[in-house]
Structure formats: C-alpha cells, structure tokens
Short mmCIF file of C-alpha atoms and ligand atoms in Angstrom, two decimals:
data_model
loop_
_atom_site.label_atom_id
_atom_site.label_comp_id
_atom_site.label_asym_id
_atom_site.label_seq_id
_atom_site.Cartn_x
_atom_site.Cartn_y
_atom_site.Cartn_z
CA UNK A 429 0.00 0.00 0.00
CA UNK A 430 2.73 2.49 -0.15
CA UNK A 431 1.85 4.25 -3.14
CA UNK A 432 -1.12 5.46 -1.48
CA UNK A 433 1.25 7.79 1.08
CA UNK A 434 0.24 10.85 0.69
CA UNK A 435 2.68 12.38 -2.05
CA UNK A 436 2.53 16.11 -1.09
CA UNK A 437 5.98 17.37 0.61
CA UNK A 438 5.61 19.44 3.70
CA UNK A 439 7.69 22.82 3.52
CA UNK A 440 8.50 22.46 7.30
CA UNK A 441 11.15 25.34 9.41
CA UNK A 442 12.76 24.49 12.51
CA UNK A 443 12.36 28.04 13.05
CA UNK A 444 8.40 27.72 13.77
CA UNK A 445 9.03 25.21 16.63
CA UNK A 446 10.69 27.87 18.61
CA UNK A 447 14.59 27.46 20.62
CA UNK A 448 13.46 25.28 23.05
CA UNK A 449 12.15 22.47 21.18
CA UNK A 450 14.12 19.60 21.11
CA UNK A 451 15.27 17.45 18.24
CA UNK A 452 16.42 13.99 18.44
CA UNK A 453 16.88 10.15 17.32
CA UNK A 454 15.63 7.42 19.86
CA UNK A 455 17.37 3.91 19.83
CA UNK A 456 17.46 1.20 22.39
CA UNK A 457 20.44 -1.38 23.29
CA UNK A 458 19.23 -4.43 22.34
CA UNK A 459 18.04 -3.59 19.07
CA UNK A 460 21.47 -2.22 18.04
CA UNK A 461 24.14 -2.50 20.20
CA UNK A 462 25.23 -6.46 19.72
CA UNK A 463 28.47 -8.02 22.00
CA UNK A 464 25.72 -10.01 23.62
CA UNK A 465 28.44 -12.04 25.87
CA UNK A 466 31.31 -9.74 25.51
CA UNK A 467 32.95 -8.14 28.40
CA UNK A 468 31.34 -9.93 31.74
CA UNK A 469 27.61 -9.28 30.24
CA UNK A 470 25.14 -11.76 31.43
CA UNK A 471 22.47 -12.91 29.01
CA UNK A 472 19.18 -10.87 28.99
CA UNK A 473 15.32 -12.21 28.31
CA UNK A 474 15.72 -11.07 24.91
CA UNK A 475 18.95 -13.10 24.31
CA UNK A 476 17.27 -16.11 25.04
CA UNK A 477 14.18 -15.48 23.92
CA UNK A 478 15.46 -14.62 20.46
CA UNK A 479 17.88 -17.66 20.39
CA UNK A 480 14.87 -19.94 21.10
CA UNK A 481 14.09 -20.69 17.56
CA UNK A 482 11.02 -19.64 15.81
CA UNK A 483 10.24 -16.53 18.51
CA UNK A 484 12.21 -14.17 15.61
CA UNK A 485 11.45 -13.70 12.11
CA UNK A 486 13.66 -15.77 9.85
CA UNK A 487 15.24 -16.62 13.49
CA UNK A 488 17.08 -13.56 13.31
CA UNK A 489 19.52 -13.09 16.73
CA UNK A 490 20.87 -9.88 17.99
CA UNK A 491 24.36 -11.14 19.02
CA UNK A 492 25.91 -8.75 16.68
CA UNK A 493 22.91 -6.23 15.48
CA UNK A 494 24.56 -2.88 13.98
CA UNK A 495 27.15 -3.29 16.74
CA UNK A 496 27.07 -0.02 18.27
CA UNK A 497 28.90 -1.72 20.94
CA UNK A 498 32.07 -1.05 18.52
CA UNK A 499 31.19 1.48 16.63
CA UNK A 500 29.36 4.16 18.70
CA UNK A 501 31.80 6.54 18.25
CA UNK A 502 31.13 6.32 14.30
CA UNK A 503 28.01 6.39 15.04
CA UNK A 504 28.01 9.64 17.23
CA UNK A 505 30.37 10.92 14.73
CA UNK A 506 27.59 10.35 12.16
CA UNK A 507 25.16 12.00 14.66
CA UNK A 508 27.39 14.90 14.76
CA UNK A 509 27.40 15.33 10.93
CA UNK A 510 23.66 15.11 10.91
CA UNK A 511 23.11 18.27 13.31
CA UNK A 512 21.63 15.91 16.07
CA UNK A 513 21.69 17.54 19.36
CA UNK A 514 20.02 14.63 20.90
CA UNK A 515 20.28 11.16 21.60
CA UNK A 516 17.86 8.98 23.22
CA UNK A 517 19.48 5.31 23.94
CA UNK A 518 19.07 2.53 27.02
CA UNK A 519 21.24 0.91 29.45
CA UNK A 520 22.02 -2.68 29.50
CA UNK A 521 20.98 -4.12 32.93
CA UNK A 522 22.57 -7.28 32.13
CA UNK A 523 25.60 -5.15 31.29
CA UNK A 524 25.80 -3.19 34.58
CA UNK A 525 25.14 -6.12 36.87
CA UNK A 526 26.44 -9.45 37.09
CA UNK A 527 22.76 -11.90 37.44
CA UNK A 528 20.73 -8.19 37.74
CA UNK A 529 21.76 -7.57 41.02
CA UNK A 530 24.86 -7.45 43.43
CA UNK A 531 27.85 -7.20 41.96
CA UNK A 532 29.08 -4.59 39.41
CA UNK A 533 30.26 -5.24 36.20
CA UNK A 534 32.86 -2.45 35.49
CA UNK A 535 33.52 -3.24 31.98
CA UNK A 536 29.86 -2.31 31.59
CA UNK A 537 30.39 0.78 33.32
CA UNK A 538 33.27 1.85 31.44
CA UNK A 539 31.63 1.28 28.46
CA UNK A 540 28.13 3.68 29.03
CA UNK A 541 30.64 6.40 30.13
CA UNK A 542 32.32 6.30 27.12
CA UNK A 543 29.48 6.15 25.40
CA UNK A 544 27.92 9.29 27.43
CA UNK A 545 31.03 11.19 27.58
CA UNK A 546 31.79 11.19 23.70
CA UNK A 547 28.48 12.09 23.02
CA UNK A 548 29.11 15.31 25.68
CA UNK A 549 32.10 16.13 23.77
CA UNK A 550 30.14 15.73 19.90
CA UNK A 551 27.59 18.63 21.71
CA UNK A 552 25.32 15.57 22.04
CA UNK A 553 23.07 15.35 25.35
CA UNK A 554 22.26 11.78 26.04
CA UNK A 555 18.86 10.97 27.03
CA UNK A 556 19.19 7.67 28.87
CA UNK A 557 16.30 5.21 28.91
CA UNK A 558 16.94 2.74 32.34
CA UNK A 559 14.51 -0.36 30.77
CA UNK A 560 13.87 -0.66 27.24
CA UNK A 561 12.78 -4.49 27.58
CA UNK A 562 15.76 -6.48 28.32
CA UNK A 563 15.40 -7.69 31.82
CA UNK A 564 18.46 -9.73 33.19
CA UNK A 565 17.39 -13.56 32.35
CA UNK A 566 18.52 -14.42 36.00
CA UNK A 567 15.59 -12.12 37.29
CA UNK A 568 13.19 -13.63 34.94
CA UNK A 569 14.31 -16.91 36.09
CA UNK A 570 12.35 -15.99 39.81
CA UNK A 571 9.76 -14.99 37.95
CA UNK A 572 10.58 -11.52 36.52
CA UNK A 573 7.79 -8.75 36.66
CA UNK A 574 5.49 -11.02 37.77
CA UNK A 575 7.70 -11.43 41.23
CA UNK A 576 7.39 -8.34 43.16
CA UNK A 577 10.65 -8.62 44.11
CA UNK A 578 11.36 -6.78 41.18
CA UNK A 579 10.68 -3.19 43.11
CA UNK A 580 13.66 -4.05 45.29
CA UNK A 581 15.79 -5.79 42.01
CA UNK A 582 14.99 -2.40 39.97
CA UNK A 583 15.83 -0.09 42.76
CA UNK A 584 19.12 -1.23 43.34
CA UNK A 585 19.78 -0.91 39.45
CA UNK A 586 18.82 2.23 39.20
CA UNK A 587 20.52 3.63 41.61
CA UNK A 588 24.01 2.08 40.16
CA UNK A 589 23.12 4.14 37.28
CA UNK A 590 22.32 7.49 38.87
CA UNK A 591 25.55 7.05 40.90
CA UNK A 592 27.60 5.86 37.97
CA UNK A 593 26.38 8.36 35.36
CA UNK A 594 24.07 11.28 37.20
CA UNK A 595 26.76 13.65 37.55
CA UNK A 596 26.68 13.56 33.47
CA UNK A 597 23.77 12.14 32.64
CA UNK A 598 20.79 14.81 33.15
CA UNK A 599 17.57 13.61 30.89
CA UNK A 600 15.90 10.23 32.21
CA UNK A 601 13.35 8.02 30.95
CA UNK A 602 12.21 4.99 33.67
CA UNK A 603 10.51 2.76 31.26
CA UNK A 604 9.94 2.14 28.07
CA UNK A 605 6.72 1.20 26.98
CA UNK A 606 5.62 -0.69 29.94
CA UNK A 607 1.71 -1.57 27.78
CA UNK A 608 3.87 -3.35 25.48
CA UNK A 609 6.94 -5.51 27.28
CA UNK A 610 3.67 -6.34 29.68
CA UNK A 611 1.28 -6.98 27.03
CA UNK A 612 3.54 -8.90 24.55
CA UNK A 613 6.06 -10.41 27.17
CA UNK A 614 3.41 -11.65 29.54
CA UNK A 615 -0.04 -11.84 28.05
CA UNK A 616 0.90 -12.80 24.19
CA UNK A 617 4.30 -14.47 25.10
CA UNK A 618 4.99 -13.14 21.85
CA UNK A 619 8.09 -10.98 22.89
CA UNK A 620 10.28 -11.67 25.64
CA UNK A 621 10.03 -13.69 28.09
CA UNK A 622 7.28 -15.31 25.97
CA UNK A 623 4.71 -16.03 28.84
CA UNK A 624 0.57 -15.95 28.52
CA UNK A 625 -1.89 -15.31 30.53
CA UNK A 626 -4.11 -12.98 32.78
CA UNK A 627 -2.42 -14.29 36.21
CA UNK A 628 1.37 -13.31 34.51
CA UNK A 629 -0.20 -10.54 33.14
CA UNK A 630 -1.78 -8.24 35.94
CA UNK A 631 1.35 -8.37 38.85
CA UNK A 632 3.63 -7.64 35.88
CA UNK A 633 1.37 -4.37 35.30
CA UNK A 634 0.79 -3.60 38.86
CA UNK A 635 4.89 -3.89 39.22
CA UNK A 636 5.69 -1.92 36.52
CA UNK A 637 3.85 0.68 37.25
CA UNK A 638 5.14 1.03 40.70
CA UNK A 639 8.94 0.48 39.21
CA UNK A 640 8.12 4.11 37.71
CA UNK A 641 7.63 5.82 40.83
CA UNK A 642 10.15 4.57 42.94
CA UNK A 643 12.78 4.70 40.16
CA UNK A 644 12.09 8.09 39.54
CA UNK A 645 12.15 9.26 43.29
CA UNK A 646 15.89 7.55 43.48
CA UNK A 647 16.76 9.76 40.45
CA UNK A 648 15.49 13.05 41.92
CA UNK A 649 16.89 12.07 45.36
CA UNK A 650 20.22 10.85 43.76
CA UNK A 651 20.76 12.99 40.38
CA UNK A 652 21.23 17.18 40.78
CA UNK A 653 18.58 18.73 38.65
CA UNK A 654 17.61 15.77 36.70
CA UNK A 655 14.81 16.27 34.04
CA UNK A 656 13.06 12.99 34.97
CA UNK A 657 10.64 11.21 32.11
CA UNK A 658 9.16 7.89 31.49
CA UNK A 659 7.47 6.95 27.90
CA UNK A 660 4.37 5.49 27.05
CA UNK A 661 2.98 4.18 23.61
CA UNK A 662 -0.32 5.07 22.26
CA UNK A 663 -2.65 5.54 19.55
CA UNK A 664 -5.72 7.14 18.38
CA UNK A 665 -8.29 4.58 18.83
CA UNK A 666 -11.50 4.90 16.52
CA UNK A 667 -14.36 2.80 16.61
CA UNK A 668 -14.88 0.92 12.85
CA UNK A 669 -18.81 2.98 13.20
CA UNK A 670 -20.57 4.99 15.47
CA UNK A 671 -22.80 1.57 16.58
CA UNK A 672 -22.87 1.68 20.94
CA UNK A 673 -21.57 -1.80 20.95
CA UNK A 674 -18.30 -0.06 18.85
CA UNK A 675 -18.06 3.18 20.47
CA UNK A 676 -18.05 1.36 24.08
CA UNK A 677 -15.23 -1.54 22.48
CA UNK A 678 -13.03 1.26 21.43
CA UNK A 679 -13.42 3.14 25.11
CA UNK A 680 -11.80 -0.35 26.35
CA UNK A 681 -9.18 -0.55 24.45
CA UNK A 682 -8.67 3.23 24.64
CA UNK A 683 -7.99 2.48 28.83
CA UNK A 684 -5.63 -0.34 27.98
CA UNK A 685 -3.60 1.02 25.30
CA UNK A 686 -3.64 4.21 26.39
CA UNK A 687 -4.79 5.00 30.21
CA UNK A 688 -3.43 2.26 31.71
CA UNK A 689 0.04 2.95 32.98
CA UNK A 690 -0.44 7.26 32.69
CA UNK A 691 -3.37 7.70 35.23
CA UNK A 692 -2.25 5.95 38.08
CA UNK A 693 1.03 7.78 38.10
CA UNK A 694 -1.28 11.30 38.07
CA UNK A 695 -2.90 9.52 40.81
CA UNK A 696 -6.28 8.54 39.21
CA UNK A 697 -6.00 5.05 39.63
CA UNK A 698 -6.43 2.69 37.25
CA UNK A 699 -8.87 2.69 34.60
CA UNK A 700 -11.12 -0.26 36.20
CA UNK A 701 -14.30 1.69 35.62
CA UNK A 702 -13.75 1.40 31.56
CA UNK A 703 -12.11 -1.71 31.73
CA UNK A 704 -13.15 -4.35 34.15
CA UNK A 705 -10.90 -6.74 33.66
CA UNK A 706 -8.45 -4.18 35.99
CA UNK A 707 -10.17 -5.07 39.24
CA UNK A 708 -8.47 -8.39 39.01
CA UNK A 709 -5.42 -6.25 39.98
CA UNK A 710 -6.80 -5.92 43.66
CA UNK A 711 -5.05 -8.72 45.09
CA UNK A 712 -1.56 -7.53 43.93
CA UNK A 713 -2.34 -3.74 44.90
CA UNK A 714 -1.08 -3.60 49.10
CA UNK A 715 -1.61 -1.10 51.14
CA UNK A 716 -0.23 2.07 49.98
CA UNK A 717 0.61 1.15 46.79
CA UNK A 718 -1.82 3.89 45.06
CA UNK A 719 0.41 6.76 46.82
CA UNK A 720 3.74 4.73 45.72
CA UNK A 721 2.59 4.78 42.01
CA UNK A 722 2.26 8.79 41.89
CA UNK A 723 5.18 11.05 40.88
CA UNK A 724 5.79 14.49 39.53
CA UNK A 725 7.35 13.73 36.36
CA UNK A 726 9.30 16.96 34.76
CA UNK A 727 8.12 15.38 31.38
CA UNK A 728 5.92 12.44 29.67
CA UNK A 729 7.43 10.58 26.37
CA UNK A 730 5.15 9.36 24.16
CA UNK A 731 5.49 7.48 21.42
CA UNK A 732 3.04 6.98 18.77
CA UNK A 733 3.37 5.44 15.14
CA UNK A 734 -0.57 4.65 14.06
CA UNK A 735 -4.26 4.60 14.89
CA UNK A 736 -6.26 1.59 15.73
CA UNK A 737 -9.73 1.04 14.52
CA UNK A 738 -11.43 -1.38 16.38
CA UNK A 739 -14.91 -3.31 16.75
CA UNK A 740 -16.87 -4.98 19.46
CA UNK A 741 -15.85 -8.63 19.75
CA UNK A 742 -17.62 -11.72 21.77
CA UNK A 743 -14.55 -13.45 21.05
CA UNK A 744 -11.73 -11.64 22.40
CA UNK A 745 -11.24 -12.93 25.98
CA UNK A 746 -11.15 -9.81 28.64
CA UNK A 747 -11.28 -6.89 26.19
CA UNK A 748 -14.59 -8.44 23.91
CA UNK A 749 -12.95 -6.21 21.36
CA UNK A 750 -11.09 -6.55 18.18
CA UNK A 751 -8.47 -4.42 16.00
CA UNK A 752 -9.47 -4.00 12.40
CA UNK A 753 -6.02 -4.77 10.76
CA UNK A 754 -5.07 -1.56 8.49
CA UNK A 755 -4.36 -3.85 5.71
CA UNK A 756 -7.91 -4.78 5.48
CA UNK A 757 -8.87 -1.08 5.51
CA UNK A 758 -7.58 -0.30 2.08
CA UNK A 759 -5.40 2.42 3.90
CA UNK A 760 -1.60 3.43 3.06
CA UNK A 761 0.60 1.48 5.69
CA UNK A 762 4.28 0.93 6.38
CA UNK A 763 6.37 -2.46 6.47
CA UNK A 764 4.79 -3.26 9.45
CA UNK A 765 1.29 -2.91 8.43
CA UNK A 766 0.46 -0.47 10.29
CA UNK A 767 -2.11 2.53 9.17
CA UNK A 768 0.06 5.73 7.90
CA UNK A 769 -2.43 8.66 10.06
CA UNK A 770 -0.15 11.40 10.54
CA UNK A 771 -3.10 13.02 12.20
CA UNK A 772 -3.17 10.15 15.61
CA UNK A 773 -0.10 12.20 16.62
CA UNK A 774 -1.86 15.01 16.74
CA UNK A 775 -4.60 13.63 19.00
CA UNK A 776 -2.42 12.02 20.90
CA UNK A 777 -0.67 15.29 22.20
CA UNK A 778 -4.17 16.50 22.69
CA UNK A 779 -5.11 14.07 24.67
CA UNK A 780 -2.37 13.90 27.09
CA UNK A 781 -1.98 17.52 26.99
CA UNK A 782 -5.42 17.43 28.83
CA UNK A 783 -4.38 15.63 31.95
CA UNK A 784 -3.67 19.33 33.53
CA UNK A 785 -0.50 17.59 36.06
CA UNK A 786 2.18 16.73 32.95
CA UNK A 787 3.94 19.92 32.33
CA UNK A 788 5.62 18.88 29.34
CA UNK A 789 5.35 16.20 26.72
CA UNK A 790 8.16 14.90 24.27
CA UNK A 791 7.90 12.76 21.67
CA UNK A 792 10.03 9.99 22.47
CA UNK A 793 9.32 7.93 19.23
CA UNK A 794 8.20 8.40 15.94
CA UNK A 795 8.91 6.95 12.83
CA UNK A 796 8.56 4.61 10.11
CA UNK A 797 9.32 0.75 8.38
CA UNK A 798 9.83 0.79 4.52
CA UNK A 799 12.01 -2.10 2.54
CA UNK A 800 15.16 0.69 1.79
CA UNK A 801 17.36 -0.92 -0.41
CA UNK A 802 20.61 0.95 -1.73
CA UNK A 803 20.87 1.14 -5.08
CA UNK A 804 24.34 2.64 -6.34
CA UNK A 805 25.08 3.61 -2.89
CA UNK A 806 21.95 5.68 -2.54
CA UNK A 807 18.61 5.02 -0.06
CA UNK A 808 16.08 6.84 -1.42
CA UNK A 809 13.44 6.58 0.80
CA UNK A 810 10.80 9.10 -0.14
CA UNK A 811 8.22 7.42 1.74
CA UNK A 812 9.94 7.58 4.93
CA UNK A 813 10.81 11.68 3.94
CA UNK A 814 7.09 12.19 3.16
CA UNK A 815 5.85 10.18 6.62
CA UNK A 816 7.81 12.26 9.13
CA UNK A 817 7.17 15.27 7.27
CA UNK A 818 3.44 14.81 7.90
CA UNK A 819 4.08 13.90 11.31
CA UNK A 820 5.76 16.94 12.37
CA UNK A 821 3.78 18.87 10.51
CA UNK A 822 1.12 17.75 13.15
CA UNK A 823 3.26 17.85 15.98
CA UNK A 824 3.49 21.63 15.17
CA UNK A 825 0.06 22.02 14.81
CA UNK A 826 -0.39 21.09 18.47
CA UNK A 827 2.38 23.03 19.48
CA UNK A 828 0.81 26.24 17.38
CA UNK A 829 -2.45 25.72 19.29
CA UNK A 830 -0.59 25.77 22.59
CA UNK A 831 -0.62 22.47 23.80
CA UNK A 832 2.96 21.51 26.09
CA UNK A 833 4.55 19.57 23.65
CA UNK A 834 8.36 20.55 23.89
CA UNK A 835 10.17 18.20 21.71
CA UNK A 836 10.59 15.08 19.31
CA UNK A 837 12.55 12.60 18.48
CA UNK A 838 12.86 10.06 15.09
CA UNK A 839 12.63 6.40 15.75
CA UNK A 840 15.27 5.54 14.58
CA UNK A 841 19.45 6.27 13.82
CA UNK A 842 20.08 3.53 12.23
CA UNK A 843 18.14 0.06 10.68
CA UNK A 844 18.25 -2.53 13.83
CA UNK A 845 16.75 -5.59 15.23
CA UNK A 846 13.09 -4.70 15.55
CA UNK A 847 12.33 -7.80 18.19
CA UNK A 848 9.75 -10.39 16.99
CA UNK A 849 10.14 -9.12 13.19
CA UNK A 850 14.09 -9.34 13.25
CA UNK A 851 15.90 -7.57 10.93
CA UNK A 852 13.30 -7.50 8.27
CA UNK A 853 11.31 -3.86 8.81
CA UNK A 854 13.84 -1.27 8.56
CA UNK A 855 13.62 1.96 10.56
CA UNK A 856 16.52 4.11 10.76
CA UNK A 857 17.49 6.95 9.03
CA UNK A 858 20.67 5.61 8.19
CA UNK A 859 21.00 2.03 6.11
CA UNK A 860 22.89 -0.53 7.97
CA UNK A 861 24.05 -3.57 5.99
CA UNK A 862 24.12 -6.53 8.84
CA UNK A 863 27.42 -8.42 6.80
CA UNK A 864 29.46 -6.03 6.42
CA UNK A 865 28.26 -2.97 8.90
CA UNK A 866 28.40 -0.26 6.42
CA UNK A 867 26.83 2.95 7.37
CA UNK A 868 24.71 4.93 4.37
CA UNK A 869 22.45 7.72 5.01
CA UNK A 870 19.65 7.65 3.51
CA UNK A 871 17.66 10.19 1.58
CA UNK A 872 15.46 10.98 5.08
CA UNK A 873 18.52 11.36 6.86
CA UNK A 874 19.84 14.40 4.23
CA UNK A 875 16.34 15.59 4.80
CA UNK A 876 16.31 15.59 8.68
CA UNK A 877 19.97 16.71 8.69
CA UNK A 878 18.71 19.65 6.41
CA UNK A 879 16.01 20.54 8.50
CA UNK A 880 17.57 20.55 11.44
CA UNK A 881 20.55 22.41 10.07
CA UNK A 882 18.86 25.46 8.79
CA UNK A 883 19.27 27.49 12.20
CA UNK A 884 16.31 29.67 14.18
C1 GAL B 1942 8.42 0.84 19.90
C2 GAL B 1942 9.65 0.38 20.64
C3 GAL B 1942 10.90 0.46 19.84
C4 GAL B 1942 10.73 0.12 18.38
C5 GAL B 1942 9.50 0.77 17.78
C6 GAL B 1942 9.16 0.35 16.36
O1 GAL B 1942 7.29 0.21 20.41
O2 GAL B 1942 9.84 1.16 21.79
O3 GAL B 1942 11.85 -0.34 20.49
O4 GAL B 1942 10.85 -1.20 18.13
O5 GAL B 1942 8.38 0.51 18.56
O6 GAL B 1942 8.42 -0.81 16.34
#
C-alpha cells in the first residue's frame, strides 16, 4: 500500500518550533548495540528469547545487530554530521550487573561512560532510557515482573546508574513502553520472556507501574537537577462505526492502550471503571501502593506510530474487542502494516496535553518501516521523507495551538533488530548492511539533517 502515502511534501522550518524544542533520534540497546556475551555481560530475556528458535522472524539473533557496541563513536560521529543535538538510547541491565543484582560489572560501566562522555564532547546530550525491555534472564528466572521482588531488584539498578552516570547524565526516561513488554512479554508471550496469561499478566502491570515511581524518586533524590521522564505508547483509537456496541469496544481498548500505565502515576487510579478486567489487579495492589505509584514527572514521552480502529468482539477474551487490521482497511501502511495517520499524533498530544498535572510532553518515538534498499550507494526513501514530514507537521500544529509539547525525536538512527520481526522492517534513518556494517544515510537522513541544520 505504499503508493497510497500521501505524495505532497511538507515545507516544514525548525524556526516555527521555537529554541526550546528539542530534536532527536531514539534507539534502544538491544536492538542495536550487539556483544551479547562480551565483556562480563550476562544474558538478557531477549537473548534467550530470540535464540529460542522460531520466537524471531527468519530466526534472526541480535548477538551482533549494527554493533554499536564497537562502533558508537562512528556512530556519534555520524550524529554529529547530521546536526543531532540529541540522543535517546538505554542501558544494558545485564551489562551493569552481574545476574541483575549485586555485583558490578565495570567493563559495563566503562563502556556507558564512554558512550555518554563522547556524546558530551560531539555537543550531544544523552537521554538515557533505564529499561527498554531487556530484563536480566537471571531475574526472569524468579519470575521476573510477575515477582514483586522486582521493586527491590529495579531499585538497586537504578541507583548504580544514577551514581555511575548522574553527575553527566541529566535527561531520564524509567521505562519504556511498559503496555507493550507487559502486554507482549506476559499476556501474548509473543516478545520476551514469551509467557501468557491474565495471572502473569496483571502483577507484571501492577509492578511496573510502581517500578516508575520509585525509580524516579531515586533519580530526583540521587541525580542534581535531573529532568526525569518515562514513555508510554499510544494511539488514536476509533471505533470501525458509530454503533454503541463499537463506540463502548473502542473506550476499552482506549484504557488499555492508552490509560493504563499514565493515570495511576497522576494519581487517578487505574482505569477499572472502563475496563473491568483491571479489578483483578486488587489482590496484587497492598496497602499504599496507590500513593507509591504517583510522581511528579518533569516530562511524559510518548510514542506513537498509528491509529487503531477497532470493533466490538464476543470473542476476544477480557477486552470483547477486536483491532481491524489496516491492511484490510484499504489504507496506506508501512512495512509493518500499520495505518500511515499522521493526524493520531496530533490527537495524541491533545489528549495527554489534557491531563492538567504533565507539564511537558516529548515525543520519544516516531517513525517509520519501509524495505530501503541501496541502489548505487543511494537510499532513497521518499516514503519515509514524506511520513515524518506529515508527522511533524502535526506535531506543530499542536504546538501552534498551545498544547505543552516541547520536543521530538525520530525512531530511529540507524536500521536494527526490531524484536519479533528481526531484521526485516527497517527503521533508521541511516541504512545498515548486517554483513558487512556499512553505514549509508539515507535520503530521510539528508532531509532531517537539512532541517535541522537550517538554524532559528
Ligand atoms: C516501539 C519500541 C521500539 C521500536 C519501535 C518500532 O514500540 O519502543 O523499540 O521497536 O516501537 O516498532
């Protein structure tokens, strides 16, 4: 369906988004940075998980991905080139400690403040993500988010980090994601650590969303004027017609997709009312956990690549509700089949912009999967051009109309291991080619670089 993206270029200016905006690219350490055993790293969920075969596309592994683990300072250097001011990338917990908890591993150290302090010296700020999915296996193997051990397991990793890196390291994300490593790691099994079920399901969400919290108060306690963030997926959710049954399906899976882990942190609770399935949580909730699950954050990440349209379903267990796949919709999509609506971006801002206690949103991820191919040396992916152009063009029609949105970053630098779907839908804004690790930048990359060049 790609030749039904919407041709039209969008003349975009930096200058319109004002000097505080911030640009960036988002990436995350499993998907690119590789060396999966080297230097005293234990193995994480997603190295087993993705060595088990048929988990991974094509059974794809991420032992070596774009190994950024060698070549970050290319990388960086590439960064640099491309006027990037930003960089949003995750820690290894299975590279900082040896089983997940106790003992340090230095190498892992040393290597994050290399990382972090090249980037300070490109004119880079890091943006460091603590948990972007890959939970140390040895954790999982006592039962992982599910045990609620984990609050204890998490803490002590997070403060490693802040002590390690916090007099550097000023812009923190807790968690990435948490609807989606809880939703496809322990309801679907179909990410890491491949479990199923309601009963793995609901302590992993009640743990994660206290994890938040108490990470984030061990940041602000340990870390001098941290900005302090967490990110959260989400998408417009329409109903396939304006039928009761429909409208009150897509309010459902409007509170699981996209209330679920935001309101109790703003200290609404969670969204039980719309989705009933949530009371089921009570026995994991003790006392005082409501009060533990609020914080202050300085800002909210969210990440958004689609809309959902979705109809009532008898069938769907929990949710009686069903997603109307975009390729059945005869709608423009990207690799990954999901709907191209440049316009869900816009109503996402909107609607967290309307819970009054987030002072400022970012986008933490945006972005697209095409099948880029260089030809002669060149990746010219118009497609992926034409889809962030739309994008932003709606990001800065929330920002015209006032709402807090402060910032945005492109998922992703460069092409990487994209979990479930291995190496097959291709993301970045620079070509990677997985043999021999050559860098190209493709035609979106000269046109962010561009954009981001031309000064306010
Ligand atoms: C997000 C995730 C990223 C990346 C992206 C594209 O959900 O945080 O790691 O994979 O989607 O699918």
């Amino acid at each position: 369906m790609e030749e039904k993206i919407n041709s039209t270029e969008i003349p975009l200016s930096i200058t319109d988004f004002g000097e505080e905006f911030v640009w960036g690219v988002a990436t995350a350490v499993f998907q690119t940075e590789g060396a999966y055993k080297k230097d005293g790293k234990g193995y994480s969920i997603w190295d087993i998980f993705s060595n088990e075969k048929g988990n991974i596309y094509q059974n794809h592994t991420a032992r070596e991905s774009c190994d950024f683990y060698h070549k970050y300072k290319e990388d960086i250097l590439l960064m640099k080139s491309m006027n990037l001011k930003n960089f949003r990338f995750s820690l290894s917990w299975s590279r900082i400690l040896l089983n997940g908890i106790g003992e340090i591993n230095h190498n892992g150290i040393d290597f994050y403040n290399d990382v972090i302090n090249f980037c300070l010296e490109s004119g880079i700020t890091p943006w460091v993500t603590l948990y972007h999915w890959d939970l140390p296996h040895s954790l999982e193997l006592q039962g992982g988010w599910t045990n609620r051990k984990i609050l204890h397991w998490f803490s002590q990793y997070v403060k490693v980090c802040a002590s390690h890196f916090g007099d550097r390291v000023k812009h923190w994300m807790i968690l990435n994601e948490p609807m989606v490593f809880t939703g496809g790691g322990y309801f679907l099994g179909v990410h890491a650590p491949g479990k199923k079920g309601i009963k793995q399901f609901l302590p992993a969400v009640h743990h994660a969303q206290l994890s938040q919290a108490i990470g984030a108060r061990i940041l602000r306690k340990e870390v001098n004027n941290a900005q302090i963030g967490t990110t959260y997926s989400c998408s417009q959710i329409t109903p396939k017609n304006q039928s009761k049954r429909n409208a009150k399906a897509a309010i459902r899976v409007d509170a699981l997709l996209n209330r679920l882990f935001i309101e109790p942190v703003l200290g609404l609770g969670y969204p039980s009312e719309d989705l009933p399935i949530l009371k089921k949580l009570k026995p994991y909730i003790l006392s005082g956990d409501m009060e533990r699950s609020t914080f202050d954050f300085d800002f909210i990440g969210i990440q958004n690549y689609t809309r959902e349209v979705v109809g009532h379903s008898y069938f769907v267990p929990y949710l009686r509700a069903k997603i109307i796949k975009a390729t059945k919709r005869n709608v423009a999509t990207t690799l990954m089949d999901w709907e191209v609506y440049p316009a869900s971006i816009y109503e996402m801002i909107k609607k967290f912009n309307s819970y009054r206690k987030i002072p400022r949103l970012i986008i933490t991820e945006n972005g697209a999967a095409f099948k880029d191919e260089p030809i002669d040396g060149e990746v010219n992916d118009t497609n992926r051009k034409l889809f962030l152009q739309h994008y932003i063009q709606h990001v800065l029609k929330a920002k015209q109309e006032g709402l807090n949105i402060g910032g945005y970053f492109v998922w992703t630098f460069t092409d990487n291991f994209e979990w479930a779907e291995g190496y097959y839908p291709r993301f970045g804004l620079v070509h990677v080619d997985f043999k021999s690790q050559k860098r190209t930048l493709k035609s979106s990359g000269k046109w962010y670089r561009d954009f981001l060049g031309k000064k306010v």
